[in-house]
Amino acid sequence: MKICIIGTGYVGLVSGACFSDLGNDVICVDKEKDKIFDLKNGIIPIYEPGLEELVIKNYKTKKLNFTNDLRSAVRKSDIIFICVGTPIKKNCNAADLTQVYDVSKEIRKNIRSFKIIVTKSTVPVTTGDEIEKIISRKISKKKFSIVSNPEFLREGEAIRDFIYPDRIVIGTSDKKSNKILKSLYSPLISKGAKYFNTTRRAAELIKYSSNAFLATKITFINEIANLCEKINVNVEDVSIGMGLDNRIGSRFLRTGPGYGGSCFPKDTRAIVETGKKFNIDLSIIKNVIKSNQNRSKILLSRVSKILNNKIKNKKICFLGVTFKANTDDMRESSSLKMIPYLSKKGAKITYYDPTGEKKEFKKIKNVKFCNSIKSACSLCDLIIIHTEWNDFKSLNFKNLSRKKNFTLYDMRNIYLPDKMKKDKIIYFGIGR
Ligand code: UDX
């Protein structure tokens, strides 16, 4: 099929590359000229394992192309995916839909034959209705349909999540559009993906509700971890014991420094705003947001206790600063709260991250990026494992720090306390 993807950010580029790899003719549109120039030269602006190869391979076979010319791309395509950004509005929690509506007006100018217009960006419930209103001001409803097809891609696993999704959600009551999209996704359905057709608004809400629920699950185990620390229980055992109940499931039940990223924080706030708009108080999600925002404070007070409330001049190393492993994304990472706080308290901070130095820390006093784990740890009083990169999973700490009595604070519970004890390493985990 002939597909147009508008927006070559994280969702658009992954979707475009994967759709082309499934044999479709895909044209990705972006208004930024340098972005398109880079993509045509195999320069991918996103750190996503496997994406570069997929883009280069399909660009070579001409199944995938890039352009700034939205006009011709829309005219040539049967299905148009809107994959532009929907960031949180400044000084409020609602999603900013400016780009979505601007692109809808551009599409409207170029509808000559029947088009299926699909929102893949995460958009609040009723956005599809608004887009329909915008386009039907100038174009007959017989010439287009607006469909919601939310993505469930995790950063670092996006290609796998696209090719092997648990489910494909298609929000439309238009039979013809549903049939066409079902055939577009048929290669994935034949590999076991569940296809679920529902109304457009339900599809929009499924996306937000899924992210809000996953954020709730994570926050739930983080609060249980706080309790575990008081009653000498290992939260990992609680998580395993709970997860064996298939009504609960073991995934997204790992304690840590709190959820970050570009989705959970944004989507939980946006769905609460949607609730407010319809006078519904989504109190659980509101509390999840509050609890997660407070999490860094709890872990920082633990750091202070570990250092006997003497942070000034202490040498602290952060292993990993991104919001999770296998991504270079720093958005809403808990390190963005922890490192500035500790620096203000007078700590001397070094950090190592496999994705390199971060601009976010360049201007902060006494914070230094090190090119290796060893150089980051060598003179530290406290080593903090912040992100669960594989690089940190089998370290020989004795060789890493030249300080005899350094402490290890493992915010991802990667290591076993008994093993640490045996190696005579002063060790703290989370929730145990
Ligand atoms: C999330 C959703 O998983 C995905 O379906 C949606 O499309 C986009 O948002 P992403 O934000 O890329 O994906 O990362 P995810 O793997 O979900 O992790 C989000 C945050 O939760 C990270 O900070 C991670 O460290 C944290 N997390 C995740 C936990 O603390 N514990 C867990 O068990 C899982």
mmCIF file with all atom_site columns, N, CA and C in Angstrom, residues 18-48:
data_model
loop_
_atom_site.group_PDB
_atom_site.id
_atom_site.type_symbol
_atom_site.label_atom_id
_atom_site.label_alt_id
_atom_site.label_comp_id
_atom_site.label_asym_id
_atom_site.label_entity_id
_atom_site.label_seq_id
_atom_site.pdbx_PDB_ins_code
_atom_site.Cartn_x
_atom_site.Cartn_y
_atom_site.Cartn_z
_atom_site.occupancy
_atom_site.B_iso_or_equiv
_atom_site.pdbx_formal_charge
_atom_site.auth_seq_id
_atom_site.auth_comp_id
_atom_site.auth_asym_id
_atom_site.auth_atom_id
_atom_site.pdbx_PDB_model_num
ATOM 1  N N  . CYS A 1 18 ? 9.283  0.381  9.594  1.00 0.00 ? 18 CYS A N  1
ATOM 2  C CA . CYS A 1 18 ? 8.694  -0.971 9.738  1.00 0.00 ? 18 CYS A CA 1
ATOM 3  C C  . CYS A 1 18 ? 7.641  -1.232 8.660  1.00 0.00 ? 18 CYS A C  1
ATOM 4  N N  . PHE A 1 19 ? 6.811  -0.241 8.364  1.00 0.00 ? 19 PHE A N  1
ATOM 5  C CA . PHE A 1 19 ? 5.798  -0.438 7.310  1.00 0.00 ? 19 PHE A CA 1
ATOM 6  C C  . PHE A 1 19 ? 6.486  -0.708 5.962  1.00 0.00 ? 19 PHE A C  1
ATOM 7  N N  . SER A 1 20 ? 7.578  -0.005 5.694  1.00 0.00 ? 20 SER A N  1
ATOM 8  C CA . SER A 1 20 ? 8.283  -0.220 4.411  1.00 0.00 ? 20 SER A CA 1
ATOM 9  C C  . SER A 1 20 ? 8.923  -1.604 4.409  1.00 0.00 ? 20 SER A C  1
ATOM 10 N N  . ASP A 1 21 ? 9.388  -2.040 5.583  1.00 0.00 ? 21 ASP A N  1
ATOM 11 C CA . ASP A 1 21 ? 10.015 -3.366 5.667  1.00 0.00 ? 21 ASP A CA 1
ATOM 12 C C  . ASP A 1 21 ? 8.984  -4.472 5.470  1.00 0.00 ? 21 ASP A C  1
ATOM 13 N N  . LEU A 1 22 ? 7.712  -4.116 5.654  1.00 0.00 ? 22 LEU A N  1
ATOM 14 C CA . LEU A 1 22 ? 6.631  -5.098 5.438  1.00 0.00 ? 22 LEU A CA 1
ATOM 15 C C  . LEU A 1 22 ? 6.174  -5.074 3.985  1.00 0.00 ? 22 LEU A C  1
ATOM 16 N N  . GLY A 1 23 ? 6.866  -4.269 3.148  1.00 0.00 ? 23 GLY A N  1
ATOM 17 C CA . GLY A 1 23 ? 6.579  -4.293 1.707  1.00 0.00 ? 23 GLY A CA 1
ATOM 18 C C  . GLY A 1 23 ? 5.745  -3.132 1.204  1.00 0.00 ? 23 GLY A C  1
ATOM 19 N N  . ASN A 1 24 ? 5.387  -2.191 2.063  1.00 0.00 ? 24 ASN A N  1
ATOM 20 C CA . ASN A 1 24 ? 4.599  -1.039 1.606  1.00 0.00 ? 24 ASN A CA 1
ATOM 21 C C  . ASN A 1 24 ? 5.504  0.043  1.022  1.00 0.00 ? 24 ASN A C  1
ATOM 22 N N  . ASP A 1 25 ? 4.889  0.927  0.203  1.00 0.00 ? 25 ASP A N  1
ATOM 23 C CA . ASP A 1 25 ? 5.640  2.097  -0.298 1.00 0.00 ? 25 ASP A CA 1
ATOM 24 C C  . ASP A 1 25 ? 5.381  3.244  0.673  1.00 0.00 ? 25 ASP A C  1
ATOM 25 N N  . VAL A 1 26 ? 6.429  3.661  1.356  1.00 0.00 ? 26 VAL A N  1
ATOM 26 C CA . VAL A 1 26 ? 6.253  4.640  2.435  1.00 0.00 ? 26 VAL A CA 1
ATOM 27 C C  . VAL A 1 26 ? 7.008  5.922  2.125  1.00 0.00 ? 26 VAL A C  1
ATOM 28 N N  . ILE A 1 27 ? 6.325  7.050  2.294  1.00 0.00 ? 27 ILE A N  1
ATOM 29 C CA . ILE A 1 27 ? 7.024  8.340  2.173  1.00 0.00 ? 27 ILE A CA 1
ATOM 30 C C  . ILE A 1 27 ? 6.871  9.061  3.504  1.00 0.00 ? 27 ILE A C  1
ATOM 31 N N  . CYS A 1 28 ? 8.006  9.373  4.110  1.00 0.00 ? 28 CYS A N  1
ATOM 32 C CA . CYS A 1 28 ? 7.986  10.075 5.406  1.00 0.00 ? 28 CYS A CA 1
ATOM 33 C C  . CYS A 1 28 ? 8.196  11.562 5.166  1.00 0.00 ? 28 CYS A C  1
ATOM 34 N N  . VAL A 1 29 ? 7.336  12.360 5.786  1.00 0.00 ? 29 VAL A N  1
ATOM 35 C CA . VAL A 1 29 ? 7.386  13.817 5.591  1.00 0.00 ? 29 VAL A CA 1
ATOM 36 C C  . VAL A 1 29 ? 7.818  14.495 6.883  1.00 0.00 ? 29 VAL A C  1
ATOM 37 N N  . ASP A 1 30 ? 8.702  15.495 6.730  1.00 0.00 ? 30 ASP A N  1
ATOM 38 C CA . ASP A 1 30 ? 9.011  16.336 7.887  1.00 0.00 ? 30 ASP A CA 1
ATOM 39 C C  . ASP A 1 30 ? 9.264  17.751 7.379  1.00 0.00 ? 30 ASP A C  1
ATOM 40 N N  . LYS A 1 31 ? 8.885  18.739 8.201  1.00 0.00 ? 31 LYS A N  1
ATOM 41 C CA . LYS A 1 31 ? 9.068  20.117 7.712  1.00 0.00 ? 31 LYS A CA 1
ATOM 42 C C  . LYS A 1 31 ? 10.525 20.562 7.857  1.00 0.00 ? 31 LYS A C  1
ATOM 43 N N  . GLU A 1 32 ? 11.295 19.837 8.735  1.00 0.00 ? 32 GLU A N  1
ATOM 44 C CA . GLU A 1 32 ? 12.690 20.253 8.952  1.00 0.00 ? 32 GLU A CA 1
ATOM 45 C C  . GLU A 1 32 ? 13.590 19.734 7.828  1.00 0.00 ? 32 GLU A C  1
ATOM 46 N N  . LYS A 1 33 ? 14.161 20.670 7.057  1.00 0.00 ? 33 LYS A N  1
ATOM 47 C CA . LYS A 1 33 ? 14.960 20.279 5.885  1.00 0.00 ? 33 LYS A CA 1
ATOM 48 C C  . LYS A 1 33 ? 16.188 19.459 6.267  1.00 0.00 ? 33 LYS A C  1
ATOM 49 N N  . ASP A 1 34 ? 16.901 19.876 7.359  1.00 0.00 ? 34 ASP A N  1
ATOM 50 C CA . ASP A 1 34 ? 18.129 19.131 7.668  1.00 0.00 ? 34 ASP A CA 1
ATOM 51 C C  . ASP A 1 34 ? 17.793 17.708 8.107  1.00 0.00 ? 34 ASP A C  1
ATOM 52 N N  . LYS A 1 35 ? 16.658 17.572 8.781  1.00 0.00 ? 35 LYS A N  1
ATOM 53 C CA . LYS A 1 35 ? 16.282 16.227 9.246  1.00 0.00 ? 35 LYS A CA 1
ATOM 54 C C  . LYS A 1 35 ? 16.132 15.315 8.024  1.00 0.00 ? 35 LYS A C  1
ATOM 55 N N  . ILE A 1 36 ? 15.418 15.820 7.012  1.00 0.00 ? 36 ILE A N  1
ATOM 56 C CA . ILE A 1 36 ? 15.176 15.024 5.801  1.00 0.00 ? 36 ILE A CA 1
ATOM 57 C C  . ILE A 1 36 ? 16.488 14.753 5.084  1.00 0.00 ? 36 ILE A C  1
ATOM 58 N N  . PHE A 1 37 ? 17.358 15.779 5.061  1.00 0.00 ? 37 PHE A N  1
ATOM 59 C CA . PHE A 1 37 ? 18.673 15.606 4.409  1.00 0.00 ? 37 PHE A CA 1
ATOM 60 C C  . PHE A 1 37 ? 19.456 14.489 5.111  1.00 0.00 ? 37 PHE A C  1
ATOM 61 N N  . ASP A 1 38 ? 19.475 14.550 6.447  1.00 0.00 ? 38 ASP A N  1
ATOM 62 C CA . ASP A 1 38 ? 20.207 13.527 7.218  1.00 0.00 ? 38 ASP A CA 1
ATOM 63 C C  . ASP A 1 38 ? 19.627 12.135 6.966  1.00 0.00 ? 38 ASP A C  1
ATOM 64 N N  . LEU A 1 39 ? 18.296 12.038 6.992  1.00 0.00 ? 39 LEU A N  1
ATOM 65 C CA . LEU A 1 39 ? 17.664 10.717 6.825  1.00 0.00 ? 39 LEU A CA 1
ATOM 66 C C  . LEU A 1 39 ? 18.007 10.136 5.456  1.00 0.00 ? 39 LEU A C  1
ATOM 67 N N  . LYS A 1 40 ? 18.040 11.004 4.436  1.00 0.00 ? 40 LYS A N  1
ATOM 68 C CA . LYS A 1 40 ? 18.370 10.518 3.086  1.00 0.00 ? 40 LYS A CA 1
ATOM 69 C C  . LYS A 1 40 ? 19.825 10.046 3.029  1.00 0.00 ? 40 LYS A C  1
ATOM 70 N N  . ASN A 1 41 ? 20.622 10.533 4.014  1.00 0.00 ? 41 ASN A N  1
ATOM 71 C CA . ASN A 1 41 ? 22.036 10.112 4.040  1.00 0.00 ? 41 ASN A CA 1
ATOM 72 C C  . ASN A 1 41 ? 22.307 9.115  5.154  1.00 0.00 ? 41 ASN A C  1
ATOM 73 N N  . GLY A 1 42 ? 21.234 8.478  5.602  1.00 0.00 ? 42 GLY A N  1
ATOM 74 C CA . GLY A 1 42 ? 21.398 7.406  6.596  1.00 0.00 ? 42 GLY A CA 1
ATOM 75 C C  . GLY A 1 42 ? 21.777 7.889  7.976  1.00 0.00 ? 42 GLY A C  1
ATOM 76 N N  . ILE A 1 43 ? 21.575 9.193  8.243  1.00 0.00 ? 43 ILE A N  1
ATOM 77 C CA . ILE A 1 43 ? 21.881 9.709  9.590  1.00 0.00 ? 43 ILE A CA 1
ATOM 78 C C  . ILE A 1 43 ? 20.570 9.759  10.383 1.00 0.00 ? 43 ILE A C  1
ATOM 79 N N  . ILE A 1 44 ? 20.516 8.900  11.414 1.00 0.00 ? 44 ILE A N  1
ATOM 80 C CA . ILE A 1 44 ? 19.261 8.751  12.171 1.00 0.00 ? 44 ILE A CA 1
ATOM 81 C C  . ILE A 1 44 ? 19.339 9.572  13.458 1.00 0.00 ? 44 ILE A C  1
ATOM 82 N N  . PRO A 1 45 ? 18.390 10.478 13.707 1.00 0.00 ? 45 PRO A N  1
ATOM 83 C CA . PRO A 1 45 ? 18.500 11.366 14.877 1.00 0.00 ? 45 PRO A CA 1
ATOM 84 C C  . PRO A 1 45 ? 18.112 10.703 16.191 1.00 0.00 ? 45 PRO A C  1
ATOM 85 N N  . ILE A 1 46 ? 17.730 9.422  16.112 1.00 0.00 ? 46 ILE A N  1
ATOM 86 C CA . ILE A 1 46 ? 17.221 8.770  17.322 1.00 0.00 ? 46 ILE A CA 1
ATOM 87 C C  . ILE A 1 46 ? 18.086 7.565  17.669 1.00 0.00 ? 46 ILE A C  1
ATOM 88 N N  . TYR A 1 47 ? 18.383 7.386  18.976 1.00 0.00 ? 47 TYR A N  1
ATOM 89 C CA . TYR A 1 47 ? 19.130 6.202  19.420 1.00 0.00 ? 47 TYR A CA 1
ATOM 90 C C  . TYR A 1 47 ? 18.110 5.087  19.604 1.00 0.00 ? 47 TYR A C  1
ATOM 91 N N  . GLU A 1 48 ? 17.956 4.233  18.636 1.00 0.00 ? 48 GLU A N  1
ATOM 92 C CA . GLU A 1 48 ? 16.965 3.141  18.744 1.00 0.00 ? 48 GLU A CA 1
ATOM 93 C C  . GLU A 1 48 ? 17.592 1.904  18.104 1.00 0.00 ? 48 GLU A C  1
#
